[in-house]
């Protein structure tokens, strides 16, 4: 039984099947009673049957007959959102060889069952295509996940500090206790940040580093001593705060460049290889728990290619990664970015898939989100907007030209409209000499992009990846710039211009990696603290929001024709939800997770009654890892 029957409209699959039948002569008639000689009647029936089957197959309702068409897996009794169009739901979906074979009623789809077919009953639950995060730092987080105490989703500062103290007690001497992004003060009941006094009281004897967005870092006294920071410690564009005696307080302030925060984090301890392998497996499983089946990795600071991609590559070649991953290469050496990209051109290429089992399972995609350091503006809304240096255009142009010449897609981190306008000047200049001619590029973030620059992106054939950074930083932006009436980022205007838009998180060091708060933000226009920051007409429907984080994100890796809907020929990546996303109270959306996740037609995660269907997760290592004690995203 369905939890809520969809309205019977022409879009309903059974109606479409009936309509296809009605357009054919003699549809539904017995050939034995039809006019004409027996052989003609038989030939006519055979022809009509083939024509009808072709029409139904085109509608995604049935597949060709024969043993080859029999399903490997069938999910029945669901409220299955095909996402092919708004309001289209079916009862069942069949899978063969990692792709959707058919979608329709239970009776239609079960005809494809064979003795070895795995049949799973959804028991009326809502089923959606797997979520696809268009901007997630998944590879880097995989290497670090088991080292991090996640405050993502924690609802009180009291509980967050208790977790800090508890984790310190189980952490061995010589190891750090780290909270690395995914939270803000507005999610806490107390609506404030922790004080240095509270942090030091919670953990006096182990080094602690806490990252707050791109703006602040907190070190306890033991952390300051371990790093050797003193009154002489200096960072360009950053401040080690000093007390009245000229000693570091423990506060690190980005001004506005976050290098001081990232550099400090890089000086803390790292996991060994075997633990990094385990950490990566744990993080991918955590994403599966939240309904993520695909992610586009935007590179990241201190994420060097190929060294820091080795663990993911190793697991991909073993067929063990459970999230399809397309990755971009992020230039790390300021002033030497062109050299990096020239070197990488000889090492890899777009669409080089290294996953043993999945098509596009672990694939290089292009260059970015950092093409050159001088083009990066930082979304640190605790500080004024940075002006890009005068050298930016001369730095960026040769890199863009190289990528376009070699047909590498690229993406650019750009928060402010002022930065985006200058980026587009460079892209247009390169395009005039060497036309993009369909080569995809992405502007990442775009919170204050102008209408004029949206038109330029449309003309050039680019797309925009948006994230819920305003869900985490809306209050900070309004405090600095005043109350806003224009949607940030202006998703409605992007869609109105026909620009491809993908939704994501920008997890894990600023926003959380959980995609559901991002979907919640798109549907409600609210921050983590509950402040409405969008006008009524800006909020997306549930269908629109889900479309952006499925098919919309698939555009960012050139996969929109094979990923994001549950219709014949699409990748068989889907998620069973415990509540009805389309009908539930909006406040519950941010707390959704999966009870069953399927990637490439195989169960990769199950909870409750579905847990026995999924492969067992390896034990977390090291044993003292915060993940072993708390898991990842919290609900307390």
XYZ file of C-alpha atoms in Angstrom:
636
model
C 0.000 0.000 0.000
C 1.130 3.531 -0.717
C 1.332 6.019 2.124
C -0.490 8.538 -0.029
C -2.026 7.726 -3.373
C -0.928 10.117 -6.117
C -3.697 11.849 -8.041
C -4.823 10.040 -11.152
C -3.705 12.349 -13.910
C -2.379 11.824 -17.394
C 1.082 11.768 -15.832
C 0.314 8.655 -13.774
C 2.185 5.620 -15.159
C -0.885 3.398 -15.364
C -2.767 6.096 -17.257
C 0.174 6.541 -19.610
C 0.176 2.815 -20.271
C -3.560 2.884 -20.946
C -3.159 5.901 -23.187
C -0.437 4.147 -25.153
C -2.726 1.135 -25.521
C -5.688 3.268 -26.599
C -3.694 4.732 -29.471
C -3.177 1.275 -30.961
C -5.834 -0.534 -33.074
C -7.371 -3.649 -31.464
C -5.616 -2.927 -28.163
C -7.247 -5.178 -25.561
C -9.117 -7.293 -28.113
C -8.806 -11.043 -28.351
C -7.131 -11.885 -31.682
C -9.321 -14.940 -32.008
C -12.393 -12.681 -32.340
C -10.806 -10.077 -34.583
C -11.613 -9.846 -38.267
C -9.409 -11.405 -40.952
C -7.883 -14.802 -41.669
C -6.228 -16.608 -38.707
C -2.656 -16.081 -39.933
C -3.308 -12.379 -40.539
C -4.926 -12.095 -37.124
C -1.892 -13.785 -35.544
C 0.577 -11.536 -37.397
C -1.484 -8.480 -36.469
C -1.560 -9.526 -32.812
C 2.197 -10.124 -32.783
C 2.833 -6.738 -34.364
C 0.471 -4.977 -31.963
C 1.985 -6.718 -28.968
C 5.465 -5.603 -30.003
C 4.256 -2.066 -30.674
C 2.435 -1.866 -27.351
C 5.437 -3.237 -25.491
C 7.674 -0.683 -27.174
C 5.280 2.105 -26.174
C 5.170 0.915 -22.561
C 8.948 0.504 -22.469
C 9.321 4.072 -23.700
C 7.095 5.117 -20.823
C 9.440 3.302 -18.439
C 6.812 0.765 -17.402
C 8.075 -2.505 -18.803
C 11.169 -3.930 -20.393
C 11.713 -6.394 -23.178
C 10.679 -9.976 -22.513
C 12.934 -12.979 -22.221
C 15.445 -14.268 -19.718
C 17.761 -11.326 -20.371
C 15.072 -8.942 -19.094
C 14.540 -10.644 -15.759
C 15.453 -8.515 -12.757
C 18.297 -8.840 -10.283
C 16.402 -6.803 -7.659
C 12.815 -5.612 -7.321
C 11.548 -3.084 -4.787
C 7.777 -3.319 -4.248
C 5.003 -1.538 -2.335
C 6.676 1.854 -2.364
C 5.646 5.408 -2.958
C 8.429 5.745 -5.505
C 9.137 9.229 -6.826
C 10.543 8.715 -10.301
C 11.485 12.429 -10.421
C 10.925 12.278 -14.170
C 8.187 14.845 -13.558
C 6.494 16.474 -10.605
C 3.894 14.236 -8.941
C 4.852 11.005 -10.703
C 4.887 8.054 -8.306
C 4.959 4.304 -8.969
C 4.717 1.248 -6.752
C 7.701 -0.800 -7.825
C 11.055 -0.631 -9.556
C 13.112 -3.433 -11.104
C 16.896 -3.430 -11.485
C 19.218 -5.354 -13.755
C 22.968 -4.994 -14.154
C 23.052 -1.847 -12.041
C 20.400 0.026 -14.019
C 16.676 0.557 -13.740
C 14.957 -2.073 -15.860
C 11.374 -0.975 -15.263
C 9.206 1.149 -12.996
C 5.454 0.780 -12.598
C 2.819 -1.091 -10.628
C 3.619 -4.123 -8.490
C 1.844 -6.382 -10.980
C 3.775 -5.010 -13.956
C 7.199 -5.080 -12.362
C 6.862 -8.450 -10.631
C 6.498 -10.068 -14.046
C 10.259 -9.530 -14.311
C 10.966 -11.659 -11.219
C 13.005 -14.822 -11.513
C 14.102 -17.403 -8.933
C 17.269 -15.507 -8.043
C 15.677 -12.030 -7.978
C 16.033 -10.230 -4.654
C 12.636 -8.785 -3.711
C 12.462 -6.041 -1.079
C 9.191 -4.708 0.332
C 9.162 -0.952 0.977
C 5.976 -1.281 3.070
C 4.513 1.929 1.656
C 7.554 4.063 2.385
C 8.674 6.921 0.155
C 11.494 6.091 -2.227
C 13.644 8.700 -3.992
C 16.646 8.647 -6.330
C 19.945 8.713 -4.465
C 21.099 12.168 -3.396
C 24.031 13.706 -5.259
C 26.082 16.399 -3.502
C 27.414 18.742 -6.183
C 30.108 20.191 -3.900
C 31.506 17.985 -1.145
C 35.065 17.495 0.052
C 34.542 13.768 0.317
C 38.075 12.510 -0.430
C 39.760 14.790 2.114
C 37.174 14.046 4.775
C 37.597 10.339 4.213
C 41.207 10.634 5.328
C 40.251 12.546 8.494
C 36.742 11.444 9.501
C 37.803 8.966 12.209
C 39.932 11.683 13.834
C 37.133 14.217 14.165
C 34.554 14.810 16.856
C 31.564 16.034 14.864
C 29.258 18.619 16.415
C 27.049 18.477 13.308
C 23.444 18.367 14.515
C 24.211 18.718 18.242
C 21.394 20.780 19.734
C 23.039 22.264 22.848
C 26.429 23.704 23.700
C 26.243 21.867 27.015
C 26.105 18.547 25.161
C 28.861 19.628 22.741
C 31.226 20.437 25.605
C 30.336 17.170 27.356
C 31.251 15.274 24.176
C 34.546 17.163 24.068
C 35.349 16.149 27.636
C 34.282 12.537 27.115
C 36.347 12.216 23.959
C 39.425 13.667 25.625
C 39.179 10.999 28.328
C 39.415 8.209 25.750
C 42.011 9.895 23.521
C 45.579 8.633 24.090
C 48.361 10.981 25.107
C 49.982 12.600 22.112
C 46.770 12.687 20.059
C 44.604 15.729 19.363
C 40.919 16.219 20.068
C 39.514 17.994 16.988
C 36.158 19.494 16.038
C 36.445 20.441 12.378
C 33.439 22.351 11.042
C 29.820 21.458 10.304
C 28.298 23.458 13.186
C 27.476 26.961 14.386
C 26.200 28.627 17.538
C 22.674 29.078 16.196
C 21.986 25.340 16.264
C 22.563 25.345 20.044
C 19.843 26.091 22.576
C 22.244 28.594 24.153
C 22.744 30.494 20.830
C 26.397 31.200 21.549
C 29.929 29.928 20.910
C 31.974 28.126 23.562
C 34.362 30.270 25.565
C 38.050 29.514 25.877
C 37.497 29.038 29.599
C 34.886 26.355 28.917
C 37.138 24.592 26.421
C 40.094 24.577 28.813
C 37.918 23.370 31.691
C 36.584 20.518 29.569
C 40.033 19.454 28.337
C 43.038 20.681 30.340
C 45.491 17.899 29.467
C 45.092 17.006 25.759
C 45.584 19.369 22.806
C 42.302 20.653 21.348
C 41.580 22.394 18.040
C 38.054 23.582 17.146
C 37.252 25.077 13.746
C 34.325 27.502 13.456
C 33.298 28.100 9.840
C 36.030 29.936 7.891
C 36.303 32.614 10.547
C 37.663 31.360 13.853
C 39.746 28.635 15.431
C 40.045 27.725 19.109
C 43.081 26.153 20.771
C 43.146 25.138 24.406
C 46.278 25.848 26.480
C 47.662 22.391 25.797
C 47.143 22.951 22.060
C 49.005 26.274 22.155
C 51.923 24.631 23.954
C 51.982 21.637 21.611
C 52.204 23.885 18.549
C 54.646 26.274 20.176
C 52.573 29.341 19.309
C 53.721 32.500 21.074
C 53.701 36.295 20.692
C 55.956 36.003 17.651
C 53.718 33.612 15.683
C 52.565 35.381 12.541
C 50.255 34.528 9.653
C 49.515 36.584 6.561
C 45.835 37.596 6.614
C 45.342 36.018 10.036
C 45.792 36.839 13.695
C 46.942 34.816 16.673
C 45.059 36.721 19.368
C 47.183 37.831 22.335
C 46.138 38.624 25.898
C 47.183 41.647 27.975
C 50.506 39.950 28.718
C 51.240 39.355 25.052
C 50.547 35.601 25.209
C 48.239 33.679 22.812
C 44.695 33.370 24.153
C 43.846 30.398 21.936
C 41.677 32.323 19.455
C 42.774 32.258 15.822
C 41.122 34.875 13.617
C 40.945 34.695 9.821
C 41.215 38.149 8.208
C 39.532 37.062 5.947
C 41.740 34.338 4.451
C 41.322 31.037 6.287
C 44.959 30.003 5.781
C 45.727 30.497 9.481
C 43.010 27.979 10.321
C 43.921 25.411 7.666
C 47.645 25.711 8.370
C 47.078 25.155 12.078
C 44.874 22.148 11.383
C 47.559 20.711 9.104
C 50.019 20.764 12.036
C 47.864 18.423 14.118
C 48.249 14.652 13.930
C 47.022 12.457 11.090
C 45.876 8.879 10.797
C 48.145 6.144 9.508
C 47.402 4.450 6.193
C 45.331 1.545 7.536
C 43.245 3.876 9.695
C 42.776 6.223 6.716
C 41.397 3.285 4.738
C 39.005 2.509 7.571
C 38.127 6.182 7.963
C 37.264 6.509 4.277
C 35.040 3.428 4.404
C 33.296 4.786 7.518
C 32.674 8.193 5.937
C 31.257 6.746 2.746
C 28.941 4.555 4.826
C 27.888 7.617 6.813
C 26.969 9.334 3.551
C 24.982 6.252 2.529
C 23.136 6.467 5.872
C 22.073 9.963 4.911
C 20.922 8.895 1.444
C 23.953 10.068 -0.549
C 24.842 7.838 -3.500
C 26.923 10.303 -5.562
C 29.238 13.182 -4.743
C 31.330 15.623 -6.725
C 34.566 16.372 -4.931
C 35.657 19.982 -5.395
C 39.222 19.408 -4.219
C 40.397 21.282 -1.154
C 43.156 23.043 0.703
C 46.093 20.787 1.596
C 44.623 18.019 -0.598
C 47.476 17.209 -2.953
C 47.156 15.176 -6.124
C 47.998 12.335 -6.464
C 49.257 11.640 -2.925
C 46.104 12.449 -0.954
C 43.918 10.583 -3.455
C 45.774 7.301 -2.985
C 43.513 5.755 -0.344
C 40.317 6.482 -2.275
C 41.920 5.217 -5.473
C 42.994 2.029 -3.725
C 39.478 1.390 -2.450
C 37.906 2.289 -5.799
C 40.054 -0.250 -7.600
C 38.937 -2.822 -5.063
C 35.302 -1.918 -5.742
C 34.763 -0.845 -2.133
C 33.648 2.785 -2.457
C 29.873 3.087 -2.033
C 29.376 6.651 -3.305
C 29.978 7.397 -6.983
C 32.655 10.079 -6.882
C 33.707 12.548 -9.575
C 36.652 14.661 -8.497
C 38.234 17.961 -9.516
C 41.922 18.772 -9.014
C 42.642 21.749 -6.752
C 45.885 23.694 -7.338
C 47.861 23.992 -4.103
C 50.976 26.075 -4.903
C 50.327 29.802 -5.148
C 52.105 31.194 -8.191
C 52.782 27.712 -9.625
C 49.240 26.640 -10.462
C 49.872 26.490 -14.218
C 52.775 24.110 -13.619
C 50.504 21.864 -11.540
C 47.838 21.650 -14.222
C 50.382 21.047 -16.981
C 51.789 18.168 -14.951
C 48.342 16.723 -14.196
C 47.397 16.734 -17.892
C 49.917 13.945 -18.353
C 48.745 11.972 -15.326
C 44.975 11.714 -15.718
C 42.062 12.886 -17.811
C 38.332 13.524 -17.400
C 36.130 10.437 -17.164
C 39.004 8.125 -16.278
C 36.991 5.721 -14.114
C 39.035 3.727 -11.614
C 36.182 1.963 -9.836
C 36.158 -1.767 -10.441
C 32.382 -2.200 -10.200
C 30.505 1.046 -10.905
C 30.378 3.110 -14.094
C 31.603 6.592 -13.160
C 32.363 5.173 -9.727
C 35.601 7.097 -9.120
C 36.416 9.448 -11.964
C 38.578 12.470 -12.616
C 36.369 15.314 -13.825
C 38.425 18.486 -14.312
C 40.189 21.368 -12.597
C 39.083 23.415 -9.582
C 37.581 24.758 -7.363
C 40.843 26.567 -6.811
C 42.394 27.287 -10.218
C 44.688 30.020 -8.913
C 45.048 31.291 -5.374
C 44.590 34.916 -6.401
C 41.055 34.195 -7.711
C 39.735 32.819 -4.407
C 37.471 34.979 -2.279
C 36.623 33.698 1.184
C 33.080 33.493 2.524
C 34.157 34.664 5.955
C 31.234 36.913 6.774
C 32.809 37.828 10.105
C 35.134 40.043 8.050
C 34.578 42.514 5.176
C 34.492 41.279 1.592
C 38.024 40.809 0.218
C 39.156 42.506 -2.987
C 40.957 40.166 -5.361
C 44.503 41.319 -6.261
C 45.201 43.142 -9.514
C 47.224 40.153 -10.711
C 44.224 37.830 -10.651
C 43.355 38.046 -14.345
C 46.913 37.484 -15.543
C 47.207 34.504 -13.157
C 43.898 32.936 -14.117
C 43.878 33.363 -17.889
C 46.668 30.905 -18.804
C 45.195 28.212 -16.547
C 41.706 28.573 -18.033
C 43.206 28.628 -21.533
C 45.133 25.415 -20.848
C 42.062 23.630 -19.537
C 39.837 24.782 -22.384
C 42.425 23.800 -24.994
C 42.625 20.317 -23.479
C 38.847 20.026 -22.980
C 38.997 19.815 -19.200
C 35.848 20.992 -17.393
C 36.653 23.458 -14.624
C 35.062 25.103 -11.608
C 35.766 28.322 -9.720
C 35.173 29.177 -6.074
C 33.474 32.582 -6.083
C 31.227 33.916 -3.346
C 30.771 37.572 -4.253
C 29.399 39.144 -7.418
C 32.456 41.400 -7.673
C 34.717 38.346 -7.949
C 32.439 36.508 -10.359
C 32.337 39.461 -12.768
C 36.141 39.408 -13.024
C 36.236 35.616 -13.393
C 33.782 35.829 -16.281
C 35.885 38.505 -17.964
C 38.708 35.967 -18.132
C 36.499 33.102 -19.320
C 34.990 35.282 -22.055
C 38.449 36.366 -23.195
C 39.607 32.749 -23.470
C 36.343 31.763 -25.168
C 36.896 34.416 -27.854
C 40.165 32.708 -28.841
C 39.315 29.080 -28.093
C 35.537 28.566 -27.927
C 34.265 26.517 -25.027
C 31.845 24.929 -27.492
C 29.924 23.001 -24.864
C 32.793 22.489 -22.409
C 31.246 22.659 -18.956
C 32.366 25.044 -16.270
C 30.907 25.729 -12.843
C 30.735 28.795 -10.648
C 30.728 27.544 -7.072
C 28.657 29.324 -4.419
C 27.605 32.646 -6.037
C 25.779 34.098 -3.039
C 25.750 37.687 -4.374
C 26.007 37.101 -8.128
C 24.309 39.754 -10.279
C 21.559 39.216 -12.843
C 23.898 40.494 -15.564
C 26.478 37.850 -14.705
C 23.832 35.141 -14.627
C 23.110 36.055 -18.244
C 26.820 35.804 -19.070
C 27.045 32.333 -17.528
C 23.994 31.224 -19.484
C 25.499 32.485 -22.740
C 28.790 30.693 -22.063
C 27.024 27.419 -21.216
C 28.104 27.266 -17.580
C 26.359 25.988 -14.475
C 26.234 26.997 -10.816
C 26.737 24.804 -7.755
C 24.909 26.240 -4.723
C 25.161 25.177 -1.091
C 23.477 25.881 2.227
C 26.250 28.118 3.524
C 23.664 30.802 4.288
C 21.857 28.218 6.440
C 24.967 28.312 8.645
C 26.010 31.938 8.134
C 22.839 33.890 7.407
C 22.843 35.616 10.783
C 26.478 36.673 10.347
C 25.821 38.078 6.877
C 22.768 40.056 8.036
C 24.683 41.394 11.027
C 27.393 42.759 8.724
C 25.353 43.875 5.704
C 21.866 44.368 7.083
C 18.587 42.622 6.335
C 18.463 41.239 2.794
C 15.492 40.949 0.456
C 17.309 39.395 -2.516
C 17.648 35.621 -2.396
C 21.228 34.514 -1.685
C 22.267 32.708 -3.750
C 19.558 33.770 -6.258
C 18.439 30.262 -7.173
C 15.058 31.358 -8.526
C 16.735 33.734 -10.986
C 19.213 31.050 -12.018
C 16.395 28.636 -12.791
C 14.375 31.302 -14.591
C 17.316 31.870 -16.940
C 17.637 28.145 -17.629
C 21.057 27.813 -15.996
C 21.948 24.313 -14.737
C 21.934 24.385 -10.931
C 23.186 21.695 -8.580
C 22.538 21.670 -4.827
C 25.065 20.519 -2.260
C 26.630 21.201 1.113
C 30.265 22.372 0.824
C 30.876 19.985 3.730
C 32.827 19.341 5.838
C 34.828 22.251 7.238
C 32.201 24.964 6.930
C 28.757 23.467 6.412
C 27.846 19.978 7.494
C 28.137 17.106 5.049
C 24.524 16.123 5.795
C 22.482 16.953 2.654
C 19.131 17.149 4.432
C 19.718 20.525 6.137
C 20.574 21.802 2.646
C 17.285 20.458 1.271
C 15.474 21.915 4.297
C 17.078 25.316 3.656
C 16.025 25.203 -0.006
C 12.423 24.374 0.949
C 12.051 26.752 3.917
C 14.639 29.499 3.336
C 15.626 29.288 7.023
C 18.974 29.333 8.803
C 20.087 26.760 11.348
C 18.791 29.154 13.991
C 15.354 29.276 12.357
C 15.653 32.782 10.893
C 13.803 33.169 7.553
C 16.168 34.777 5.044
C 14.195 34.295 1.790
C 11.011 35.843 0.472
C 7.976 33.571 0.081
C 8.362 33.270 -3.680
C 11.993 32.243 -3.404
C 11.404 29.023 -1.519
C 11.547 25.874 -3.625
C 8.922 23.186 -3.780
C 9.939 19.805 -2.437
C 10.120 18.469 -5.963
C 12.309 21.378 -7.083
C 14.706 21.029 -4.150
C 15.046 17.276 -4.638
C 15.527 17.760 -8.374
C 18.463 20.098 -7.748
C 20.268 17.570 -5.550
C 19.680 14.678 -7.951
C 19.546 15.502 -11.670
C 20.726 19.081 -11.102
C 23.913 17.935 -9.441
C 24.417 15.249 -12.086
C 24.918 18.016 -14.667
C 28.050 19.038 -12.787
C 29.712 15.761 -13.797
C 28.014 15.412 -17.184
C 25.750 12.602 -15.989
C 22.292 14.167 -16.087
C 21.158 11.691 -18.762
C 22.000 8.603 -16.681
C 21.563 9.700 -13.075
C 18.903 11.347 -10.954
C 15.607 9.754 -12.033
C 14.157 6.290 -11.589
C 13.286 5.374 -15.129
C 14.506 2.717 -17.510
C 18.215 2.913 -18.311
C 19.135 5.187 -15.391
C 21.631 4.144 -12.738
C 19.905 2.099 -10.058
C 20.761 4.376 -7.129
C 17.861 4.953 -4.744
C 16.931 5.520 -1.120
C 14.027 4.387 1.068
C 13.032 7.021 3.639
C 11.392 6.449 7.041
C 8.982 9.390 6.538
C 7.251 10.863 3.520
C 9.483 13.695 2.355
C 6.713 15.045 0.128
C 4.062 15.231 2.857
C 5.818 15.526 6.213
C 6.183 18.699 8.277
C 9.010 20.749 6.781
C 10.883 20.973 10.084
C 11.425 17.227 9.980
C 13.231 17.315 6.629
C 16.559 18.324 8.177
C 16.461 15.185 10.358
C 15.771 12.681 7.573
C 18.072 9.771 6.881
C 17.849 6.524 4.946
C 16.566 3.141 6.057
C 17.769 1.488 2.834
C 20.326 2.772 0.327
C 20.995 1.070 -2.998
C 23.910 1.940 -5.294
C 24.333 0.314 -8.701
C 21.523 -2.080 -7.822
C 23.209 -3.343 -4.636
C 22.230 -2.626 -1.035
C 25.021 -0.629 0.616
C 23.224 0.503 3.768
C 20.267 -0.742 5.770
C 18.686 0.133 9.113
C 16.068 -1.661 11.191
C 14.449 -4.482 9.246
C 16.740 -3.778 6.287
C 20.008 -3.980 8.252
C 20.596 -7.684 7.421
C 20.519 -6.856 3.699
C 23.583 -4.577 3.850
C 27.229 -5.591 4.148
C 28.526 -5.341 7.701
C 30.564 -2.242 8.437
C 34.149 -2.803 9.607
C 34.943 -1.934 13.210
C 36.070 1.676 13.548
C 39.795 2.201 13.923
C 41.532 3.425 15.927
C 39.317 2.092 18.716
C 39.386 5.457 20.533
C 38.008 7.298 17.480
C 35.129 9.700 18.156
C 33.236 7.895 15.385
C 33.324 4.672 17.418
C 31.644 6.476 20.324
C 29.275 8.916 18.626
C 29.030 8.115 14.941
C 28.828 11.129 12.668
C 25.858 13.483 12.346
C 24.145 13.876 15.724
C 20.489 14.188 16.741
C 20.808 15.209 20.390
